[in-house]
Amino acid sequence: MTNYTSIIDVKNYVDQEITIGAWIANKSGKGKLAFLQLRDGTAFFQAVAFKPNFIEKYGEEVGLAKFETIKHLAQETSVQITGFVKADDRSKFGYELDVTDIEVIGESVDYPITPKDHGTDFLMDNRHLWLRSRKQHAIMLVRNEIIRATYEFFNARGFIKIDSPILTGSAPEGTTELFETDYFGQPAFLSQTGQLYAEAGAMAFGKVFTFGPTFRAEKSKTRRHLTEFWMIEPEMAFTTHEESLEVQEAYVKHIIKAVIDNQTSALTELERDITVLENYVNTPFKKITYDDAVALLQENQADNDYEKIEWGDDFGSPHETWISNHFGVPTFILNYPKAIKAFYMKPHPTRDDVVICADLLAPEGYGEIIGGSERATDYEYLKEKLVEFGLSETEYAWYLDLRKYGSVPHSGFGLGLERAVTFITGNEHIREAIPFPRLLHRLKP
Ligand code: 4AD
Ligand code: MG
């Protein structure tokens, strides 16, 4: 493998002969010409084989046999292919391979995903193969870039990455969406969030972030919900919510910009308008309180078909879509009612009914990509909240300890990786933002 040139690097080999290990993504041709669409995981690349060249090089018999092999390659056959790199302005990639030799490595018989259109269920059943397609490849490159840029952003600002456990004894984001499992005869739950552990981390290391899989037994079948998703959760000691919002805005802008700069071809493949993304990087995000958002929705009720909303209701996705479209940029909704948010949020200093928190809504109908808050620091307040939320005081004793031994103002947030991928790629559905999605009715492949 080490002797093969990667497709992504062929620009360095113009007019030179190289050998690539690749799969045949597609094939066409007529008469003396065969066109092969190659992919090797780094990129896609067209190769051209010309029959007379083979006969000239290898003689009538061998040359013809080689050309026939090329003409009859089945989709997804793996090959070792040799040829000269030619600059070619007509091809999307800018280069072409003028084939001089080929060797089949692995046959492929009746590959199920053909170039024709397939239904989503079929593609999802074949997700292990669907990942090879151009579009899925482009989405995964964007996902990878967001992850890379995340480490870059937080490392540059002195955050330490800490790993929170996946098997836990608690349900910090509400008891209805838990996956329960048996832990040696005792119930354990798959983690809904790494936050509480990140809070312990912030008290130990100042600024931390977790990045790991989180699990929610969401019964909802929407374009925005997975049952297993990856979350990036920064937590900062001695930090107010105002300051946390600044970090959130800078972080989201950083990942969008990184994708624009480093995955331009992927965005082009996905037909994502880069000027739209650039605008999000260059425009300040909007901030509006929950109170004002409800008032705005009520004022505009007559002209729109979202459901009627009263103060105290949580937003449905049509409400979120309307608000973010109204402003046209990512929008923070501040200070939600206490009753619809998690137990750990800091109560408002002068109002009894709201907490110090924000959700960041992505524009264009992509919904909430971040949830965050300042954290309650008062021991007695949190103890009461646990009772109110039906959570066990013994399970959370360690969390209460954080308020017993040098409690400090602290804030944090969680960005849903797949929501961010869906938004930045401009994709319809969250299921394509993760290699192997877990959904209400899908545990395979
Ligand atoms: O708003 P959530 O529930 O917040 C928390 O879990 C906090 N503990 C975060 C924190 O303050 N450290 O979830 C955070 C984000 C959401 O904004 C959304 O992007 C994503 O996680 N998310 C989901 N993504 C995919 N499928 C689901 N079912 C999701 N639920 C939440
Ligand atoms: Mg939320």
Short mmCIF file of C-alpha atoms and ligand atoms in Angstrom, two decimals:
data_model
loop_
_atom_site.label_atom_id
_atom_site.label_comp_id
_atom_site.label_asym_id
_atom_site.label_seq_id
_atom_site.Cartn_x
_atom_site.Cartn_y
_atom_site.Cartn_z
CA MET A 1 0.00 0.00 0.00
CA THR A 2 2.77 2.37 0.85
CA ASN A 3 3.96 2.32 -2.75
CA TYR A 4 0.66 3.61 -4.06
CA THR A 5 0.12 7.27 -4.80
CA SER A 6 -3.01 8.76 -3.22
CA ILE A 7 -5.46 10.33 -5.64
CA ILE A 8 -5.50 13.49 -3.54
CA ASP A 9 -1.76 13.90 -4.32
CA VAL A 10 -1.78 13.34 -8.11
CA LYS A 11 -1.33 17.05 -8.79
CA ASN A 12 2.30 16.55 -7.76
CA TYR A 13 2.86 13.96 -10.49
CA VAL A 14 1.74 15.63 -13.71
CA ASP A 15 3.20 13.81 -16.76
CA GLN A 16 4.72 11.16 -14.49
CA GLU A 17 3.77 7.49 -14.28
CA ILE A 18 2.16 6.50 -10.95
CA THR A 19 0.43 3.46 -9.49
CA ILE A 20 -2.76 3.73 -7.45
CA GLY A 21 -4.73 1.24 -5.38
CA ALA A 22 -8.38 2.01 -6.06
CA TRP A 23 -11.94 0.84 -6.53
CA ILE A 24 -13.97 1.23 -9.71
CA ALA A 25 -16.76 3.62 -8.70
CA ASN A 26 -18.24 3.70 -12.17
CA LYS A 27 -17.33 2.97 -15.74
CA SER A 28 -18.32 4.03 -19.24
CA GLY A 29 -16.85 4.10 -22.69
CA LYS A 30 -17.28 3.37 -26.34
CA GLY A 31 -15.23 1.52 -28.93
CA LYS A 32 -11.56 1.99 -28.31
CA LEU A 33 -12.03 4.10 -25.17
CA ALA A 34 -12.85 3.11 -21.60
CA PHE A 35 -13.45 5.64 -18.84
CA LEU A 36 -13.05 4.52 -15.25
CA GLN A 37 -14.14 6.53 -12.23
CA LEU A 38 -11.63 5.60 -9.57
CA ARG A 39 -11.83 6.22 -5.86
CA ASP A 40 -9.26 5.38 -3.22
CA GLY A 41 -10.85 7.03 -0.17
CA THR A 42 -8.90 10.25 -0.58
CA ALA A 43 -10.75 11.48 -3.69
CA PHE A 44 -12.36 10.50 -6.99
CA PHE A 45 -10.45 10.55 -10.25
CA GLN A 46 -11.13 9.62 -13.87
CA ALA A 47 -8.85 7.18 -15.71
CA VAL A 48 -8.92 6.71 -19.47
CA ALA A 49 -7.76 3.59 -21.30
CA PHE A 50 -7.16 3.72 -25.07
CA LYS A 51 -7.07 0.35 -26.85
CA PRO A 52 -4.37 1.16 -29.48
CA ASN A 53 -1.97 2.19 -26.71
CA PHE A 54 -2.30 -1.21 -25.05
CA ILE A 55 -1.70 -3.07 -28.30
CA GLU A 56 1.29 -0.92 -29.07
CA LYS A 57 2.78 -1.49 -25.62
CA TYR A 58 2.00 -5.17 -25.02
CA GLY A 59 1.42 -6.61 -28.49
CA GLU A 60 -1.82 -7.79 -30.07
CA GLU A 61 -2.66 -10.65 -27.70
CA VAL A 62 -1.69 -9.31 -24.23
CA GLY A 63 -2.67 -5.73 -25.05
CA LEU A 64 -6.13 -6.78 -26.18
CA ALA A 65 -6.62 -8.96 -23.10
CA LYS A 66 -5.68 -6.08 -20.78
CA PHE A 67 -8.04 -3.71 -22.55
CA GLU A 68 -10.85 -6.30 -22.37
CA THR A 69 -10.25 -6.65 -18.61
CA ILE A 70 -10.67 -2.90 -18.22
CA LYS A 71 -13.81 -2.81 -20.35
CA HIS A 72 -15.45 -5.50 -18.24
CA LEU A 73 -14.53 -4.29 -14.78
CA ALA A 74 -17.57 -4.49 -12.50
CA GLN A 75 -18.49 -1.64 -10.18
CA GLU A 76 -16.44 -1.71 -6.93
CA THR A 77 -13.82 -4.11 -8.23
CA SER A 78 -10.54 -3.23 -6.51
CA VAL A 79 -7.55 -2.69 -8.77
CA GLN A 80 -3.94 -1.70 -8.91
CA ILE A 81 -3.78 0.76 -11.76
CA THR A 82 -0.81 2.45 -13.41
CA GLY A 83 -0.75 5.41 -15.76
CA PHE A 84 0.46 8.88 -16.58
CA VAL A 85 -1.12 11.86 -14.79
CA LYS A 86 -2.48 14.42 -17.26
CA ALA A 87 -3.73 17.89 -16.40
CA ASP A 88 -7.27 18.10 -17.75
CA ASP A 89 -9.42 21.19 -17.45
CA ARG A 90 -12.57 19.44 -18.63
CA SER A 91 -12.71 17.03 -15.68
CA LYS A 92 -14.14 18.16 -12.35
CA PHE A 93 -10.99 17.06 -10.59
CA GLY A 94 -8.58 18.85 -12.95
CA TYR A 95 -6.50 15.72 -13.71
CA GLU A 96 -6.91 12.43 -15.49
CA LEU A 97 -4.99 9.16 -15.55
CA ASP A 98 -3.84 7.87 -18.93
CA VAL A 99 -3.84 4.14 -18.12
CA THR A 100 -0.85 1.97 -19.02
CA ASP A 101 -1.50 -1.11 -16.87
CA ILE A 102 -4.05 -2.69 -14.61
CA GLU A 103 -4.31 -5.63 -12.26
CA VAL A 104 -7.47 -6.79 -10.55
CA ILE A 105 -7.06 -7.23 -6.78
CA GLY A 106 -10.58 -8.15 -5.66
CA GLU A 107 -13.59 -9.02 -7.80
CA SER A 108 -16.96 -7.41 -7.12
CA VAL A 109 -20.11 -9.26 -8.14
CA ASP A 110 -23.52 -7.58 -8.35
CA TYR A 111 -22.73 -4.52 -6.24
CA PRO A 112 -26.16 -3.52 -4.92
CA ILE A 113 -25.84 0.27 -5.17
CA THR A 114 -25.84 1.09 -8.86
CA PRO A 115 -25.60 4.57 -10.37
CA LYS A 116 -29.42 4.69 -10.67
CA ASP A 117 -31.59 6.20 -7.91
CA HIS A 118 -32.33 4.09 -4.86
CA GLY A 119 -34.82 4.61 -2.02
CA THR A 120 -33.54 5.80 1.35
CA ASP A 121 -34.44 2.59 3.21
CA PHE A 122 -32.47 0.55 0.72
CA LEU A 123 -29.49 2.88 1.02
CA MET A 124 -29.70 2.83 4.82
CA ASP A 125 -29.80 -1.00 4.80
CA ASN A 126 -26.63 -0.82 2.74
CA ARG A 127 -25.05 1.97 4.76
CA HIS A 128 -21.77 -0.01 4.99
CA LEU A 129 -21.53 0.29 1.18
CA TRP A 130 -23.35 3.61 0.72
CA LEU A 131 -20.48 5.30 2.58
CA ARG A 132 -18.39 4.77 -0.57
CA SER A 133 -20.48 7.18 -2.64
CA ARG A 134 -19.34 10.68 -3.55
CA LYS A 135 -21.92 12.47 -1.46
CA GLN A 136 -21.36 10.40 1.68
CA HIS A 137 -17.62 10.74 1.22
CA ALA A 138 -17.97 14.54 1.09
CA ILE A 139 -20.16 14.63 4.22
CA MET A 140 -17.67 12.51 6.18
CA LEU A 141 -14.82 14.80 5.12
CA VAL A 142 -16.77 17.74 6.52
CA ARG A 143 -17.49 15.83 9.74
CA ASN A 144 -13.80 15.02 10.09
CA GLU A 145 -12.85 18.65 9.49
CA ILE A 146 -15.26 19.85 12.19
CA ILE A 147 -13.69 17.41 14.66
CA ARG A 148 -10.18 18.52 13.69
CA ALA A 149 -11.12 22.20 13.98
CA THR A 150 -12.77 21.55 17.36
CA TYR A 151 -9.54 20.25 18.88
CA GLU A 152 -7.67 23.11 17.20
CA PHE A 153 -10.03 25.73 18.65
CA PHE A 154 -10.08 24.45 22.22
CA ASN A 155 -6.43 23.46 22.40
CA ALA A 156 -5.44 26.96 21.26
CA ARG A 157 -7.48 28.41 24.14
CA GLY A 158 -6.01 26.27 26.89
CA PHE A 159 -8.88 23.77 27.26
CA ILE A 160 -8.03 20.24 28.34
CA LYS A 161 -9.98 17.40 26.77
CA ILE A 162 -11.33 15.06 29.40
CA ASP A 163 -13.27 11.87 28.79
CA SER A 164 -16.54 11.36 30.60
CA PRO A 165 -17.92 7.87 31.26
CA ILE A 166 -20.56 6.29 29.05
CA LEU A 167 -21.99 3.98 31.70
CA THR A 168 -23.55 6.17 34.37
CA GLY A 169 -25.95 6.00 37.27
CA SER A 170 -27.83 9.20 36.51
CA ALA A 171 -30.21 10.99 34.15
CA PRO A 172 -29.25 14.67 34.09
CA GLU A 173 -31.21 15.60 30.94
CA GLY A 174 -34.50 14.08 32.11
CA THR A 175 -35.61 10.57 32.98
CA THR A 176 -37.79 9.85 29.94
CA GLU A 177 -35.04 9.41 27.37
CA LEU A 178 -32.81 6.85 29.02
CA PHE A 179 -31.27 3.68 27.69
CA GLU A 180 -31.06 1.35 30.62
CA THR A 181 -28.69 -1.55 30.84
CA ASP A 182 -27.79 -4.14 33.45
CA TYR A 183 -24.58 -3.43 35.32
CA PHE A 184 -23.90 -6.60 37.33
CA GLY A 185 -27.43 -6.68 38.67
CA GLN A 186 -27.73 -2.96 39.12
CA PRO A 187 -29.32 -0.56 36.62
CA ALA A 188 -26.94 1.63 34.63
CA PHE A 189 -27.73 4.18 31.93
CA LEU A 190 -25.97 5.14 28.74
CA SER A 191 -24.80 8.71 29.19
CA GLN A 192 -27.12 11.48 27.93
CA THR A 193 -24.42 14.09 28.43
CA GLY A 194 -20.85 14.39 29.67
CA GLN A 195 -21.62 17.72 31.30
CA LEU A 196 -21.71 16.82 34.98
CA TYR A 197 -18.31 15.15 34.67
CA ALA A 198 -17.07 18.14 32.67
CA GLU A 199 -18.11 20.33 35.63
CA ALA A 200 -15.96 18.22 37.94
CA GLY A 201 -13.20 18.56 35.33
CA ALA A 202 -13.55 22.35 35.23
CA MET A 203 -13.10 22.49 39.02
CA ALA A 204 -9.92 20.43 38.58
CA PHE A 205 -8.46 21.92 35.38
CA GLY A 206 -10.22 25.27 34.79
CA LYS A 207 -11.26 24.89 31.17
CA VAL A 208 -12.14 21.49 29.74
CA PHE A 209 -14.15 19.89 26.98
CA THR A 210 -15.56 16.45 26.53
CA PHE A 211 -16.23 14.87 23.18
CA GLY A 212 -17.99 11.57 23.06
CA PRO A 213 -21.08 9.63 22.13
CA THR A 214 -24.27 10.43 24.01
CA PHE A 215 -27.51 8.49 24.03
CA ARG A 216 -31.14 9.49 24.14
CA ALA A 217 -34.04 7.09 23.81
CA GLU A 218 -35.88 9.64 21.67
CA LYS A 219 -39.13 8.21 20.40
CA SER A 220 -39.37 11.10 17.95
CA LYS A 221 -38.87 10.30 14.31
CA THR A 222 -37.62 13.60 12.95
CA ARG A 223 -34.95 14.86 10.58
CA ARG A 224 -33.02 16.20 13.57
CA HIS A 225 -32.93 13.33 16.08
CA LEU A 226 -30.59 10.41 16.50
CA THR A 227 -30.65 8.04 19.48
CA GLU A 228 -26.84 7.99 19.52
CA PHE A 229 -25.04 11.23 18.70
CA TRP A 230 -21.71 12.86 19.43
CA MET A 231 -21.49 15.94 21.57
CA ILE A 232 -18.73 18.46 22.25
CA GLU A 233 -19.19 19.87 25.75
CA PRO A 234 -16.88 22.66 26.93
CA GLU A 235 -17.06 23.69 30.59
CA MET A 236 -15.35 26.76 32.03
CA ALA A 237 -14.68 27.73 35.66
CA PHE A 238 -14.91 31.40 36.68
CA THR A 239 -16.98 32.08 33.57
CA THR A 240 -20.30 33.84 33.23
CA HIS A 241 -22.91 32.90 30.67
CA GLU A 242 -22.19 36.11 28.73
CA GLU A 243 -18.57 35.01 28.35
CA SER A 244 -19.65 31.51 27.39
CA LEU A 245 -21.79 32.96 24.59
CA GLU A 246 -18.70 34.66 23.18
CA VAL A 247 -16.85 31.35 23.16
CA GLN A 248 -19.83 29.65 21.47
CA GLU A 249 -20.01 32.22 18.70
CA ALA A 250 -16.26 32.12 18.09
CA TYR A 251 -16.29 28.31 18.09
CA VAL A 252 -19.15 27.94 15.61
CA LYS A 253 -17.55 30.53 13.33
CA HIS A 254 -14.23 28.70 13.61
CA ILE A 255 -15.64 25.35 12.48
CA ILE A 256 -17.61 26.89 9.60
CA LYS A 257 -14.52 28.75 8.43
CA ALA A 258 -12.34 25.65 8.73
CA VAL A 259 -14.74 23.70 6.50
CA ILE A 260 -14.87 26.54 3.96
CA ASP A 261 -11.07 26.76 3.87
CA ASN A 262 -10.11 23.09 4.05
CA GLN A 263 -13.04 21.20 2.53
CA THR A 264 -14.00 23.46 -0.36
CA SER A 265 -14.31 20.56 -2.81
CA ALA A 266 -16.55 18.65 -0.42
CA LEU A 267 -18.87 21.68 -0.14
CA THR A 268 -18.89 21.97 -3.93
CA GLU A 269 -19.71 18.26 -4.27
CA LEU A 270 -22.60 18.82 -1.82
CA GLU A 271 -23.73 21.91 -3.75
CA ARG A 272 -23.54 23.98 -0.57
CA ASP A 273 -23.43 27.68 -1.39
CA ILE A 274 -20.17 28.85 0.19
CA THR A 275 -21.19 32.54 0.19
CA VAL A 276 -24.10 31.64 2.49
CA LEU A 277 -21.65 30.04 4.95
CA GLU A 278 -19.22 32.94 4.64
CA ASN A 279 -21.99 35.29 5.67
CA TYR A 280 -22.42 33.34 8.96
CA VAL A 281 -18.70 33.69 9.65
CA ASN A 282 -18.70 37.43 8.95
CA THR A 283 -21.97 38.51 10.62
CA PRO A 284 -22.53 38.81 14.39
CA PHE A 285 -24.94 36.19 15.67
CA LYS A 286 -28.32 37.46 16.86
CA LYS A 287 -29.41 37.36 20.52
CA ILE A 288 -33.03 37.46 21.63
CA THR A 289 -34.71 36.49 24.90
CA TYR A 290 -37.22 33.67 25.10
CA ASP A 291 -39.83 36.29 26.16
CA ASP A 292 -39.23 38.38 23.05
CA ALA A 293 -39.14 35.32 20.80
CA VAL A 294 -42.55 34.21 22.07
CA ALA A 295 -43.92 37.74 21.57
CA LEU A 296 -42.52 37.83 18.04
CA LEU A 297 -44.05 34.47 17.20
CA GLN A 298 -47.39 35.60 18.58
CA GLU A 299 -47.31 38.85 16.58
CA ASN A 300 -46.64 36.97 13.36
CA GLN A 301 -49.01 34.10 14.07
CA ALA A 302 -51.62 35.29 11.58
CA ASP A 303 -49.27 35.16 8.60
CA ASN A 304 -47.72 31.79 9.39
CA ASP A 305 -48.80 28.22 9.91
CA TYR A 306 -46.75 27.30 12.98
CA GLU A 307 -48.74 26.22 16.02
CA LYS A 308 -49.96 28.87 18.41
CA ILE A 309 -47.48 29.42 21.24
CA GLU A 310 -47.94 30.57 24.84
CA TRP A 311 -45.29 31.73 27.29
CA GLY A 312 -43.97 28.57 28.97
CA ASP A 313 -44.21 26.31 25.91
CA ASP A 314 -41.12 24.81 24.40
CA PHE A 315 -40.51 25.69 20.75
CA GLY A 316 -41.36 23.17 18.11
CA SER A 317 -39.21 22.92 15.04
CA PRO A 318 -41.55 25.18 12.95
CA HIS A 319 -41.13 27.91 15.59
CA GLU A 320 -37.35 27.53 15.58
CA THR A 321 -37.29 27.61 11.80
CA TRP A 322 -39.38 30.76 11.66
CA ILE A 323 -37.23 32.59 14.23
CA SER A 324 -33.90 31.71 12.66
CA ASN A 325 -35.17 32.52 9.15
CA HIS A 326 -36.48 35.82 10.46
CA PHE A 327 -32.95 36.85 11.48
CA GLY A 328 -31.08 34.97 8.77
CA VAL A 329 -28.05 34.20 10.98
CA PRO A 330 -27.43 31.81 13.88
CA THR A 331 -29.60 33.08 16.75
CA PHE A 332 -29.25 32.65 20.52
CA ILE A 333 -32.52 32.35 22.43
CA LEU A 334 -31.81 33.44 26.00
CA ASN A 335 -33.35 32.63 29.35
CA TYR A 336 -35.95 29.92 28.87
CA PRO A 337 -38.60 29.10 31.47
CA LYS A 338 -37.22 27.08 34.37
CA ALA A 339 -39.86 24.41 33.94
CA ILE A 340 -38.71 23.30 30.48
CA LYS A 341 -34.97 23.21 31.18
CA ALA A 342 -32.58 20.92 33.07
CA PHE A 343 -32.20 20.98 36.86
CA TYR A 344 -28.61 22.27 36.90
CA MET A 345 -29.18 25.67 35.26
CA LYS A 346 -28.55 28.84 37.26
CA PRO A 347 -31.73 30.64 38.28
CA HIS A 348 -32.11 34.22 37.01
CA PRO A 349 -30.99 36.73 39.69
CA THR A 350 -34.16 38.86 39.56
CA ARG A 351 -36.76 36.55 38.05
CA ASP A 352 -38.18 33.42 39.52
CA ASP A 353 -39.48 31.88 36.32
CA VAL A 354 -36.45 31.74 33.98
CA VAL A 355 -32.90 30.37 34.01
CA ILE A 356 -29.58 31.72 32.68
CA CYS A 357 -29.24 29.70 29.53
CA ALA A 358 -29.35 29.85 25.75
CA ASP A 359 -30.02 27.62 22.78
CA LEU A 360 -28.29 28.47 19.52
CA LEU A 361 -30.59 28.02 16.54
CA ALA A 362 -28.97 27.52 13.16
CA PRO A 363 -30.56 29.39 10.26
CA GLU A 364 -32.28 27.79 7.24
CA GLY A 365 -34.37 25.53 9.46
CA TYR A 366 -31.52 23.42 10.84
CA GLY A 367 -32.75 23.86 14.40
CA GLU A 368 -30.91 23.89 17.71
CA ILE A 369 -27.21 23.14 17.39
CA ILE A 370 -26.11 24.23 20.88
CA GLY A 371 -27.69 24.10 24.32
CA GLY A 372 -25.84 25.79 27.16
CA SER A 373 -26.16 27.60 30.46
CA GLU A 374 -24.53 29.04 33.50
CA ARG A 375 -24.63 26.38 36.22
CA ALA A 376 -26.36 26.67 39.57
CA THR A 377 -23.71 27.03 42.26
CA ASP A 378 -25.84 26.99 45.41
CA TYR A 379 -25.77 23.69 47.31
CA GLU A 380 -29.23 24.00 48.87
CA TYR A 381 -30.84 25.15 45.63
CA LEU A 382 -29.48 22.14 43.73
CA LYS A 383 -30.56 19.76 46.48
CA GLU A 384 -34.11 21.05 46.18
CA LYS A 385 -33.96 20.77 42.39
CA LEU A 386 -32.95 17.11 42.58
CA VAL A 387 -36.03 16.36 44.66
CA GLU A 388 -38.24 18.38 42.31
CA PHE A 389 -36.89 16.52 39.25
CA GLY A 390 -37.21 13.13 40.92
CA LEU A 391 -33.46 12.54 40.89
CA SER A 392 -31.67 10.60 43.59
CA GLU A 393 -29.65 12.62 46.06
CA THR A 394 -27.27 9.73 46.66
CA GLU A 395 -26.57 9.33 42.92
CA TYR A 396 -25.75 13.04 42.70
CA ALA A 397 -23.88 13.36 45.99
CA TRP A 398 -20.58 13.65 44.10
CA TYR A 399 -22.07 16.42 41.92
CA LEU A 400 -23.25 18.29 45.01
CA ASP A 401 -19.70 18.02 46.38
CA LEU A 402 -18.61 20.40 43.61
CA ARG A 403 -20.75 23.05 45.37
CA LYS A 404 -19.41 22.13 48.79
CA TYR A 405 -15.70 22.53 48.18
CA GLY A 406 -14.96 25.88 46.59
CA SER A 407 -17.97 26.43 44.35
CA VAL A 408 -17.31 29.04 41.61
CA PRO A 409 -19.40 30.61 38.86
CA HIS A 410 -19.08 28.37 35.82
CA SER A 411 -20.72 27.93 32.45
CA GLY A 412 -20.68 25.51 29.57
CA PHE A 413 -22.49 24.25 26.54
CA GLY A 414 -22.98 21.28 24.26
CA LEU A 415 -22.76 21.27 20.48
CA GLY A 416 -24.39 18.33 18.71
CA LEU A 417 -21.83 17.23 16.13
CA GLU A 418 -24.33 15.73 13.70
CA ARG A 419 -26.58 18.81 13.88
CA ALA A 420 -23.54 20.92 13.01
CA VAL A 421 -22.59 18.60 10.15
CA THR A 422 -26.14 18.67 8.77
CA PHE A 423 -26.23 22.46 8.94
CA ILE A 424 -22.80 23.08 7.42
CA THR A 425 -23.27 20.53 4.63
CA GLY A 426 -26.78 21.84 3.96
CA ASN A 427 -28.17 18.33 4.10
CA GLU A 428 -31.80 17.28 4.47
CA HIS A 429 -31.52 14.69 7.21
CA ILE A 430 -29.28 14.06 10.21
CA ARG A 431 -28.97 10.33 9.40
CA GLU A 432 -26.30 11.06 6.78
CA ALA A 433 -24.16 13.07 9.22
CA ILE A 434 -22.82 10.02 11.09
CA PRO A 435 -21.24 6.90 9.57
CA PHE A 436 -23.69 4.41 11.13
CA PRO A 437 -26.79 6.21 12.38
CA ARG A 438 -28.91 4.89 15.23
CA LEU A 439 -32.54 5.86 14.85
CA LEU A 440 -35.85 4.83 16.37
CA HIS A 441 -36.18 1.92 13.94
CA ARG A 442 -32.58 1.35 13.00
CA LEU A 443 -29.84 -0.59 14.74
CA LYS A 444 -28.32 -2.08 11.58
CA PRO A 445 -25.78 -2.06 9.99
O1 4AD B 1 -29.61 20.78 24.65
P1 4AD B 1 -28.98 19.52 25.10
O2 4AD B 1 -29.87 18.44 25.61
O3 4AD B 1 -27.92 19.95 26.20
C1 4AD B 1 -27.16 19.14 26.96
O4 4AD B 1 -27.09 17.94 26.86
C2 4AD B 1 -26.26 19.88 27.89
N1 4AD B 1 -25.78 18.95 28.91
C3 4AD B 1 -25.13 20.52 27.14
C4 4AD B 1 -24.21 21.29 28.03
O5 4AD B 1 -24.56 22.35 28.50
N2 4AD B 1 -23.04 20.78 28.29
O6 4AD B 1 -28.10 18.91 23.93
C5 4AD B 1 -27.05 19.67 23.37
C6 4AD B 1 -27.05 19.56 21.86
C7 4AD B 1 -28.31 20.10 21.20
O7 4AD B 1 -28.24 21.49 21.04
C8 4AD B 1 -28.28 19.37 19.87
O8 4AD B 1 -27.37 20.00 18.99
C9 4AD B 1 -27.71 18.03 20.26
O9 4AD B 1 -27.01 18.18 21.46
N3 4AD B 1 -28.76 17.01 20.41
C10 4AD B 1 -29.03 16.04 19.53
N4 4AD B 1 -28.47 15.75 18.33
C11 4AD B 1 -28.96 14.67 17.66
N5 4AD B 1 -29.96 13.88 18.10
C12 4AD B 1 -30.55 14.14 19.31
N6 4AD B 1 -31.50 13.34 19.75
C13 4AD B 1 -30.08 15.26 20.08
N7 4AD B 1 -30.41 15.79 21.26
C14 4AD B 1 -29.60 16.85 21.46
MG MG B 2 -31.43 21.52 24.17
#
